[in-house]
Tab-separated table of N, CA, C and O in Angstrom:
chain	number	residue	atom	x	y	z
Z	1	MET	N	49.571	151.076	281.797
Z	1	MET	CA	49.364	150.642	283.332
Z	1	MET	C	48.990	151.781	284.084
Z	1	MET	O	48.952	152.878	284.009
Z	2	ASN	N	48.130	150.981	284.611
Z	2	ASN	CA	47.230	151.965	285.339
Z	2	ASN	C	47.849	152.059	287.067
Z	2	ASN	O	46.992	150.721	287.817
Z	3	PHE	N	48.074	153.357	287.515
Z	3	PHE	CA	48.415	153.425	288.836
Z	3	PHE	C	47.070	153.592	290.047
Z	3	PHE	O	46.410	154.563	289.376
Z	4	LYS	N	47.012	153.056	290.472
Z	4	LYS	CA	45.665	153.175	291.447
Z	4	LYS	C	45.888	153.600	292.707
Z	4	LYS	O	44.883	154.391	293.548
Z	5	SER	N	47.252	153.814	293.235
Z	5	SER	CA	47.145	154.187	294.908
Z	5	SER	C	47.951	155.413	294.566
Z	5	SER	O	48.755	155.686	295.940
Z	6	GLY	N	48.461	156.185	293.713
Z	6	GLY	CA	49.181	157.360	294.053
Z	6	GLY	C	50.708	157.058	294.101
Z	6	GLY	O	50.854	157.338	295.039
Z	7	TYR	N	51.169	155.909	293.665
Z	7	TYR	CA	52.669	155.509	294.093
Z	7	TYR	C	53.452	156.659	294.157
Z	7	TYR	O	53.565	157.626	293.012
Z	8	ARG	N	54.485	157.159	294.855
Z	8	ARG	CA	55.446	157.827	295.077
Z	8	ARG	C	56.757	157.796	294.582
Z	8	ARG	O	57.251	156.998	295.697
Z	9	TYR	N	57.518	158.173	293.654
Z	9	TYR	CA	58.545	157.728	293.499
Z	9	TYR	C	59.788	159.036	294.241
Z	9	TYR	O	59.479	159.960	294.507
Z	10	SER	N	60.852	158.308	295.051
Z	10	SER	CA	61.752	158.696	295.212
Z	10	SER	C	62.695	159.315	294.522
Z	10	SER	O	62.607	158.891	293.515
Z	11	THR	N	63.454	160.704	294.469
Z	11	THR	CA	64.575	161.262	293.315
Z	11	THR	C	65.583	160.367	293.081
Z	11	THR	O	66.245	159.883	294.006
Z	12	LEU	N	65.571	160.369	291.714
Z	12	LEU	CA	66.895	159.226	291.208
Z	12	LEU	C	68.376	160.486	291.701
Z	12	LEU	O	68.180	161.539	291.566
Z	13	GLU	N	69.111	159.503	291.914
Z	13	GLU	CA	70.427	160.310	292.424
Z	13	GLU	C	71.076	160.305	291.509
Z	13	GLU	O	71.677	158.925	291.103
Z	14	GLY	N	72.058	161.197	290.644
Z	14	GLY	CA	73.169	161.107	290.002
Z	14	GLY	C	72.382	160.657	288.658
Z	14	GLY	O	71.094	160.294	288.525
Z	15	SER	N	73.024	161.121	287.397
Z	15	SER	CA	72.650	161.206	285.989
Z	15	SER	C	72.979	159.846	285.570
Z	15	SER	O	72.276	159.577	284.464
Z	16	ASP	N	73.381	158.726	286.588
Z	16	ASP	CA	73.774	157.465	286.071
Z	16	ASP	C	72.461	156.591	286.488
Z	16	ASP	O	72.463	155.259	286.484
Z	17	SER	N	71.284	157.169	287.569
Z	17	SER	CA	70.748	156.491	288.182
Z	17	SER	C	69.430	155.942	287.276
Z	17	SER	O	68.874	156.640	286.376
Z	18	ILE	N	68.882	154.643	287.502
Z	18	ILE	CA	67.825	154.473	287.432
Z	18	ILE	C	66.890	153.406	288.361
Z	18	ILE	O	67.381	153.109	289.371
Z	19	ARG	N	65.772	153.044	288.141
Z	19	ARG	CA	64.934	152.522	288.988
Z	19	ARG	C	64.754	150.820	288.228
Z	19	ARG	O	64.626	150.961	287.127
Z	20	LEU	N	64.924	150.100	289.150
Z	20	LEU	CA	64.736	148.255	288.628
Z	20	LEU	C	63.496	147.733	289.519
Z	20	LEU	O	63.152	148.176	290.559
Z	21	LEU	N	62.501	147.346	288.969
Z	21	LEU	CA	61.274	146.660	289.629
Z	21	LEU	C	62.235	145.335	290.151
Z	21	LEU	O	62.550	144.354	289.347
Z	22	GLN	N	62.048	144.828	291.305
Z	22	GLN	CA	62.369	143.498	292.394
Z	22	GLN	C	61.200	142.660	292.230
Z	22	GLN	O	60.196	143.312	292.797
Z	23	ILE	N	60.896	141.894	291.235
Z	23	ILE	CA	59.597	140.868	291.411
Z	23	ILE	C	59.535	139.659	291.891
Z	23	ILE	O	60.655	138.709	291.856
Z	24	GLU	N	58.723	139.734	293.166
Z	24	GLU	CA	58.909	138.266	293.664
Z	24	GLU	C	58.277	137.366	292.931
Z	24	GLU	O	57.426	137.469	292.478
Z	25	THR	N	58.783	135.977	293.146
Z	25	THR	CA	58.334	134.578	292.756
Z	25	THR	C	56.810	134.662	292.831
Z	25	THR	O	56.198	134.685	293.828
Z	26	VAL	N	55.814	134.641	292.139
Z	26	VAL	CA	54.300	134.133	292.152
Z	26	VAL	C	53.899	132.905	292.474
Z	26	VAL	O	54.538	131.956	291.531
Z	27	GLY	N	53.343	132.772	293.232
Z	27	GLY	CA	52.960	131.334	293.472
Z	27	GLY	C	51.256	130.912	292.932
Z	27	GLY	O	50.907	131.770	292.463
Z	28	THR	N	51.305	129.953	292.891
Z	28	THR	CA	49.987	129.284	292.341
Z	28	THR	C	49.125	128.685	293.402
Z	28	THR	O	49.447	128.088	294.337
Z	29	THR	N	47.635	129.054	293.423
Z	29	THR	CA	46.926	129.033	294.624
Z	29	THR	C	45.421	128.124	293.723
Z	29	THR	O	45.800	127.944	292.496
Z	30	ALA	N	44.693	127.811	294.625
Z	30	ALA	CA	43.670	126.535	293.591
Z	30	ALA	C	42.879	127.664	293.075
Z	30	ALA	O	41.953	127.245	291.879
Z	31	GLN	N	42.960	129.229	293.063
Z	31	GLN	CA	42.130	130.223	292.515
Z	31	GLN	C	43.041	130.872	291.275
Z	31	GLN	O	42.812	131.235	290.545
Z	32	GLY	N	44.012	129.922	290.945
Z	32	GLY	CA	45.183	130.657	289.989
Z	32	GLY	C	46.242	131.278	290.578
Z	32	GLY	O	46.913	131.079	291.525
Z	33	ARG	N	47.175	131.969	289.854
Z	33	ARG	CA	48.201	132.485	289.986
Z	33	ARG	C	48.040	133.537	291.173
Z	33	ARG	O	47.100	134.465	290.851
Z	34	GLY	N	48.586	133.569	292.273
Z	34	GLY	CA	48.087	134.583	293.394
Z	34	GLY	C	49.169	135.726	292.655
Z	34	GLY	O	49.046	136.355	291.705
Z	35	PRO	N	48.897	137.198	293.498
Z	35	PRO	CA	49.126	138.592	293.177
Z	35	PRO	C	50.700	138.798	293.192
Z	35	PRO	O	51.613	137.823	293.726
Z	36	ILE	N	50.786	139.487	292.192
Z	36	ILE	CA	52.197	139.967	291.861
Z	36	ILE	C	52.964	141.033	293.109
Z	36	ILE	O	52.175	142.151	293.600
Z	37	ARG	N	54.085	140.925	293.860
Z	37	ARG	CA	54.487	141.460	294.696
Z	37	ARG	C	55.740	142.191	294.372
Z	37	ARG	O	56.559	141.411	294.002
Z	38	CYS	N	56.007	143.293	294.357
Z	38	CYS	CA	57.312	144.066	293.808
Z	38	CYS	C	57.952	145.239	294.423
Z	38	CYS	O	56.844	145.813	295.033
Z	39	TRP	N	58.977	145.563	294.173
Z	39	TRP	CA	59.895	146.647	294.935
Z	39	TRP	C	60.256	147.582	293.871
Z	39	TRP	O	60.656	146.810	292.816
Z	40	ILE	N	60.691	148.985	293.952
Z	40	ILE	CA	61.467	149.225	293.355
Z	40	ILE	C	62.385	149.808	293.990
Z	40	ILE	O	62.234	150.127	295.087
Z	41	ARG	N	63.823	149.708	293.571
Z	41	ARG	CA	65.038	149.751	294.116
Z	41	ARG	C	65.502	150.767	293.037
Z	41	ARG	O	65.724	151.026	291.511
Z	42	HIS	N	66.829	151.912	293.700
Z	42	HIS	CA	67.440	152.667	292.883
Z	42	HIS	C	68.847	151.870	292.360
Z	42	HIS	O	69.612	151.395	293.604
Z	43	PHE	N	69.248	152.100	291.460
Z	43	PHE	CA	70.868	151.358	290.960
Z	43	PHE	C	71.420	152.524	289.982
Z	43	PHE	O	71.147	153.292	289.259
Z	44	SER	N	72.924	152.818	289.919
Z	44	SER	CA	73.750	153.143	289.176
Z	44	SER	C	73.528	152.256	287.911
Z	44	SER	O	73.281	151.327	288.341
Z	45	LEU	N	73.535	152.793	286.552
Z	45	LEU	CA	73.300	152.193	285.792
Z	45	LEU	C	74.728	151.239	285.295
Z	45	LEU	O	74.458	149.991	284.772
Z	46	SER	N	75.735	151.370	285.695
Z	46	SER	CA	77.420	150.687	285.399
Z	46	SER	C	77.245	149.781	286.434
Z	46	SER	O	77.907	149.297	286.622
Z	47	ASN	N	76.304	149.790	287.790
Z	47	ASN	CA	76.584	148.626	288.895
Z	47	ASN	C	75.370	148.052	288.995
Z	47	ASN	O	75.050	147.428	290.315
Z	48	ALA	N	74.432	147.885	288.097
Z	48	ALA	CA	72.959	147.310	288.034
Z	48	ALA	C	73.407	145.977	287.948
Z	48	ALA	O	73.901	145.408	287.249
Z	49	PRO	N	72.443	145.248	288.692
Z	49	PRO	CA	72.475	143.434	288.562
Z	49	PRO	C	71.709	143.304	287.203
Z	49	PRO	O	71.000	144.401	286.263
Z	50	PRO	N	72.100	142.164	286.511
Z	50	PRO	CA	71.382	141.643	285.252
Z	50	PRO	C	69.956	141.987	285.236
Z	50	PRO	O	69.502	141.562	286.603
Z	51	TYR	N	69.440	142.798	284.341
Z	51	TYR	CA	67.827	142.560	284.382
Z	51	TYR	C	67.088	142.763	282.878
Z	51	TYR	O	68.138	142.427	281.855
Z	52	ARG	N	66.226	142.421	283.253
Z	52	ARG	CA	65.372	142.129	281.811
Z	52	ARG	C	64.867	143.623	281.411
Z	52	ARG	O	64.328	144.304	282.315
Z	53	ALA	N	64.785	144.185	280.117
Z	53	ALA	CA	64.134	145.390	280.008
Z	53	ALA	C	62.888	145.141	279.155
Z	53	ALA	O	62.779	144.037	278.063
Z	54	LEU	N	61.843	145.788	279.472
Z	54	LEU	CA	60.605	145.338	278.472
Z	54	LEU	C	59.789	146.516	278.073
Z	54	LEU	O	59.594	147.759	278.554
Z	55	SER	N	59.859	146.358	276.730
Z	55	SER	CA	59.358	147.162	275.387
Z	55	SER	C	58.030	146.412	275.411
Z	55	SER	O	57.712	145.368	275.106
Z	56	TYR	N	56.978	147.763	275.187
Z	56	TYR	CA	55.580	147.308	274.996
Z	56	TYR	C	55.128	148.190	274.191
Z	56	TYR	O	55.355	149.201	273.978
Z	57	ALA	N	53.565	147.875	273.904
Z	57	ALA	CA	52.579	148.832	273.267
Z	57	ALA	C	51.912	149.389	274.138
Z	57	ALA	O	51.239	149.153	275.088
Z	58	TRP	N	51.824	150.726	274.187
Z	58	TRP	CA	50.784	151.235	274.937
Z	58	TRP	C	49.269	151.041	274.549
Z	58	TRP	O	49.156	150.812	273.536
Z	59	GLY	N	48.490	151.514	275.788
Z	59	GLY	CA	47.246	151.224	275.917
Z	59	GLY	C	46.417	149.477	275.817
Z	59	GLY	O	45.486	149.462	275.840
Z	60	LEU	N	47.320	148.663	276.194
Z	60	LEU	CA	46.909	147.464	276.343
Z	60	LEU	C	46.590	147.246	278.124
Z	60	LEU	O	47.244	147.661	278.854
Z	61	ASP	N	45.318	146.530	278.397
Z	61	ASP	CA	44.779	146.140	279.480
Z	61	ASP	C	45.452	144.918	280.126
Z	61	ASP	O	46.118	144.216	279.290
Z	62	SER	N	45.956	145.102	281.357
Z	62	SER	CA	46.525	143.874	281.655
Z	62	SER	C	45.530	142.902	282.690
Z	62	SER	O	44.353	143.222	282.847
Z	63	THR	N	46.335	141.792	283.416
Z	63	THR	CA	45.345	141.092	283.887
Z	63	THR	C	45.761	140.746	285.475
Z	63	THR	O	44.878	140.002	285.844
Z	64	LYS	N	46.803	141.053	286.009
Z	64	LYS	CA	46.935	140.381	287.389
Z	64	LYS	C	47.336	141.649	288.091
Z	64	LYS	O	47.781	142.798	287.998
Z	65	LYS	N	46.649	141.541	289.229
Z	65	LYS	CA	46.861	142.810	290.221
Z	65	LYS	C	48.494	142.619	290.855
Z	65	LYS	O	49.026	141.531	291.006
Z	66	MET	N	48.934	143.853	290.890
Z	66	MET	CA	50.405	143.776	291.463
Z	66	MET	C	50.571	144.648	292.702
Z	66	MET	O	49.809	145.951	292.616
Z	67	PHE	N	51.123	143.941	293.618
Z	67	PHE	CA	51.834	145.333	294.831
Z	67	PHE	C	53.088	145.658	294.757
Z	67	PHE	O	54.166	145.092	294.818
Z	68	MET	N	52.814	146.879	294.934
Z	68	MET	CA	54.178	147.702	294.593
Z	68	MET	C	54.703	148.122	295.998
Z	68	MET	O	53.756	148.892	297.046
Z	69	ASN	N	55.705	148.063	296.451
Z	69	ASN	CA	56.290	148.257	297.808
Z	69	ASN	C	54.826	148.047	298.901
Z	69	ASN	O	54.908	148.820	299.791
Z	70	ASP	N	54.588	146.779	298.933
Z	70	ASP	CA	53.246	146.209	299.805
Z	70	ASP	C	51.792	146.631	299.864
Z	70	ASP	O	51.235	146.583	300.611
Z	71	LYS	N	51.690	147.481	298.787
Z	71	LYS	CA	50.166	148.215	298.239
Z	71	LYS	C	49.639	147.735	296.949
Z	71	LYS	O	50.862	147.810	296.237
Z	72	ILE	N	48.849	147.876	296.951
Z	72	ILE	CA	48.356	147.169	295.529
Z	72	ILE	C	48.143	148.530	294.767
Z	72	ILE	O	47.808	149.437	294.715
Z	73	GLU	N	48.990	148.790	293.555
Z	73	GLU	CA	49.231	149.571	293.289
Z	73	GLU	C	48.743	149.348	291.471
Z	73	GLU	O	48.223	150.227	290.745
Z	74	ILE	N	49.196	148.418	290.633
Z	74	ILE	CA	48.928	148.486	289.182
Z	74	ILE	C	48.668	147.144	289.013
Z	74	ILE	O	48.573	146.316	289.962
Z	75	SER	N	48.191	146.826	287.708
Z	75	SER	CA	47.822	145.593	287.181
Z	75	SER	C	48.610	145.377	286.104
Z	75	SER	O	49.201	146.137	285.428
Z	76	ALA	N	49.642	144.125	286.054
Z	76	ALA	CA	50.521	143.728	284.981
Z	76	ALA	C	51.005	142.176	285.190
Z	76	ALA	O	50.210	141.518	286.130
Z	77	ASP	N	51.209	141.631	284.333
Z	77	ASP	CA	51.783	140.681	283.597
Z	77	ASP	C	53.473	140.448	284.213
Z	77	ASP	O	53.928	141.560	283.983
Z	78	GLY	N	53.832	139.163	284.665
Z	78	GLY	CA	55.161	139.006	284.681
Z	78	GLY	C	55.770	138.134	286.354
Z	78	GLY	O	54.898	137.950	286.747
Z	79	ASN	N	57.136	137.864	285.634
Z	79	ASN	CA	57.364	136.865	286.590
Z	79	ASN	C	58.756	136.448	286.363
Z	79	ASN	O	59.572	135.719	285.911
Z	80	THR	N	59.805	137.912	287.045
Z	80	THR	CA	61.070	137.461	286.767
Z	80	THR	C	61.656	138.290	287.960
Z	80	THR	O	60.882	139.014	288.623
Z	81	LYS	N	63.181	138.014	288.339
Z	81	LYS	CA	63.593	139.007	289.497
Z	81	LYS	C	63.841	140.603	289.404
Z	81	LYS	O	63.267	140.845	290.168
Z	82	TRP	N	64.597	141.005	288.379
Z	82	TRP	CA	64.771	142.327	288.074
Z	82	TRP	C	64.523	142.570	286.898
Z	82	TRP	O	64.768	141.864	285.694
Z	83	VAL	N	63.344	144.069	286.396
Z	83	VAL	CA	63.110	144.131	285.529
Z	83	VAL	C	63.259	145.544	284.879
Z	83	VAL	O	63.094	146.335	286.261
Z	84	TRP	N	63.108	146.355	284.388
Z	84	TRP	CA	63.131	147.628	283.766
Z	84	TRP	C	62.038	147.866	282.771
Z	84	TRP	O	61.862	147.280	281.942
Z	85	ILE	N	60.923	148.498	283.399
Z	85	ILE	CA	59.563	148.753	282.414
Z	85	ILE	C	59.485	150.250	282.580
Z	85	ILE	O	59.437	150.818	283.330
Z	86	GLU	N	59.400	150.558	281.681
Z	86	GLU	CA	59.419	152.153	281.479
Z	86	GLU	C	58.248	152.511	282.485
Z	86	GLU	O	58.246	154.089	283.020
Z	87	ALA	N	56.837	152.632	282.216
Z	87	ALA	CA	56.093	152.892	282.946
Z	87	ALA	C	55.974	152.962	284.393
Z	87	ALA	O	55.298	153.777	285.159
Z	88	LEU	N	57.084	151.828	284.868
Z	88	LEU	CA	56.999	151.721	286.425
Z	88	LEU	C	58.094	152.345	286.961
Z	88	LEU	O	58.166	152.902	288.109
Z	89	CYS	N	59.296	152.240	285.863
Z	89	CYS	CA	60.724	152.853	286.613
Z	89	CYS	C	61.037	154.078	286.275
Z	89	CYS	O	62.179	154.644	286.800
Z	90	ILE	N	60.303	154.680	285.838
Z	90	ILE	CA	60.314	156.386	285.254
Z	90	ILE	C	59.142	156.746	285.977
Z	90	ILE	O	57.905	156.714	285.531
Z	91	ASP	N	59.462	158.022	286.638
Z	91	ASP	CA	58.256	158.798	287.070
Z	91	ASP	C	58.208	159.775	286.106
Z	91	ASP	O	58.466	160.662	285.855
Z	92	LEU	N	57.019	159.536	285.141
Z	92	LEU	CA	56.264	159.623	283.904
Z	92	LEU	C	55.799	161.316	284.289
Z	92	LEU	O	55.703	162.076	283.430
Z	93	SER	N	55.485	161.684	285.727
Z	93	SER	CA	54.834	162.473	286.022
Z	93	SER	C	55.769	163.900	286.380
Z	93	SER	O	55.447	165.021	286.208
Z	94	ASN	N	57.113	163.359	286.606
Z	94	ASN	CA	58.230	164.558	286.633
Z	94	ASN	C	58.936	164.743	285.281
Z	94	ASN	O	59.632	163.742	284.473
Z	95	GLU	N	58.711	165.701	284.412
Z	95	GLU	CA	59.181	165.810	283.044
Z	95	GLU	C	60.759	166.054	282.675
Z	95	GLU	O	60.972	165.408	282.230
Z	96	GLU	N	61.402	166.488	283.907
Z	96	GLU	CA	62.832	166.619	283.897
Z	96	GLU	C	63.178	165.045	283.837
Z	96	GLU	O	64.215	164.663	283.441
Z	97	GLU	N	62.804	164.211	284.643
Z	97	GLU	CA	63.243	162.908	284.991
Z	97	GLU	C	63.024	162.188	283.526
Z	97	GLU	O	63.828	161.275	283.053
Z	98	ARG	N	61.726	162.262	283.458
Z	98	ARG	CA	61.150	161.583	282.208
Z	98	ARG	C	61.894	161.815	280.676
Z	98	ARG	O	62.584	161.041	280.276
Z	99	ASN	N	62.013	163.133	280.564
Z	99	ASN	CA	63.348	163.450	279.438
Z	99	ASN	C	64.722	162.548	279.512
Z	99	ASN	O	65.390	162.586	278.393
Z	100	LEU	N	65.216	162.868	281.004
Z	100	LEU	CA	66.579	162.258	280.818
Z	100	LEU	C	66.629	160.798	280.572
Z	100	LEU	O	67.651	160.407	279.947
Z	101	GLN	N	65.644	159.981	281.417
Z	101	GLN	CA	65.655	158.612	281.044
Z	101	GLN	C	64.945	157.880	279.884
Z	101	GLN	O	65.634	157.361	279.471
Z	102	VAL	N	64.195	158.785	279.483
Z	102	VAL	CA	63.837	158.433	277.687
Z	102	VAL	C	65.225	158.358	277.187
Z	102	VAL	O	65.488	158.159	276.073
Z	103	GLY	N	66.101	159.790	277.031
Z	103	GLY	CA	67.388	159.801	276.478
Z	103	GLY	C	68.271	158.853	276.398
Z	103	GLY	O	68.980	158.745	275.568
Z	104	ARG	N	68.270	158.149	277.745
Z	104	ARG	CA	69.121	157.287	277.663
Z	104	ARG	C	68.173	155.787	277.901
Z	104	ARG	O	69.124	154.730	277.915
Z	105	MET	N	67.251	155.748	277.084
Z	105	MET	CA	66.966	154.306	276.760
Z	105	MET	C	67.743	153.372	275.970
Z	105	MET	O	67.472	152.237	276.543
Z	106	GLY	N	68.097	153.505	274.822
Z	106	GLY	CA	69.063	153.381	273.754
Z	106	GLY	C	70.006	151.910	274.962
Z	106	GLY	O	70.099	150.743	274.972
Z	107	THR	N	70.635	152.964	276.091
Z	107	THR	CA	71.974	152.582	276.818
Z	107	THR	C	71.136	151.541	277.992
Z	107	THR	O	71.478	150.186	278.118
Z	108	ILE	N	69.892	151.795	278.472
Z	108	ILE	CA	68.996	150.932	279.326
Z	108	ILE	C	68.906	149.710	278.961
Z	108	ILE	O	69.046	148.772	279.406
Z	109	TYR	N	68.258	149.477	277.405
Z	109	TYR	CA	68.022	148.355	276.595
Z	109	TYR	C	69.378	147.586	276.339
Z	109	TYR	O	69.157	146.306	276.038
Z	110	THR	N	70.445	148.290	276.027
Z	110	THR	CA	71.620	147.601	275.666
Z	110	THR	C	72.238	146.962	276.975
Z	110	THR	O	72.678	146.033	276.606
Z	111	LYS	N	72.206	147.888	278.016
Z	111	LYS	CA	72.849	147.088	279.111
Z	111	LYS	C	71.606	146.460	279.897
Z	111	LYS	O	72.382	144.981	280.334
Z	112	ALA	N	70.684	145.754	279.420
Z	112	ALA	CA	69.875	144.994	279.628
Z	112	ALA	C	70.210	143.152	279.193
Z	112	ALA	O	70.930	143.049	278.264
Z	113	ALA	N	70.316	142.450	280.318
Z	113	ALA	CA	70.500	141.006	279.852
Z	113	ALA	C	69.616	140.401	278.889
Z	113	ALA	O	70.119	139.076	278.194
Z	114	GLU	N	68.455	140.929	278.980
Z	114	GLU	CA	67.712	140.331	277.725
Z	114	GLU	C	66.422	141.638	277.631
Z	114	GLU	O	66.102	142.077	278.518
Z	115	VAL	N	66.170	141.731	276.416
Z	115	VAL	CA	65.233	142.825	276.326
Z	115	VAL	C	64.010	141.638	275.712
Z	115	VAL	O	63.913	141.239	274.592
Z	116	LEU	N	63.005	142.211	276.168
Z	116	LEU	CA	61.248	141.296	276.157
Z	116	LEU	C	60.468	142.846	275.475
Z	116	LEU	O	60.530	143.585	275.532
Z	117	VAL	N	59.660	142.125	274.325
Z	117	VAL	CA	58.803	142.847	273.321
Z	117	VAL	C	57.383	142.556	273.664
Z	117	VAL	O	57.361	141.368	273.778
Z	118	TRP	N	56.429	143.187	273.994
Z	118	TRP	CA	55.531	143.058	274.357
Z	118	TRP	C	54.443	144.006	272.967
Z	118	TRP	O	54.247	144.758	273.402
Z	119	LEU	N	53.908	143.480	272.287
Z	119	LEU	CA	53.333	144.111	271.051
Z	119	LEU	C	51.792	143.957	271.186
Z	119	LEU	O	51.064	144.298	270.454
Z	120	GLY	N	51.166	143.100	271.971
Z	120	GLY	CA	49.775	142.938	272.183
Z	120	GLY	C	48.873	142.770	270.615
Z	120	GLY	O	48.584	143.510	269.800
């Protein structure tokens, strides 16, 4: 996934914290599906709302523009309320956070209400 506007992550608080992506339902217009709008929210893993976790193959191009916190940020596909996507919910430029979150991926996927796989 390709970040275009330099989205700035706020620091996760606590060792149990994760980010979830809240996605607004996308309407259909005469030109097709509208842009995806979403927000990043912080939760403790033990108190997170039901969410889907997306496992995907790296290097695939996406097809829809997405607005992250009301700014055009990335291109992606999707239409669900809460979702955990590694490339969006982990600050991959922060090595300490990345290592901590990657170490907890098994738990993150296990706690997900559903795991979606995108193999392309």
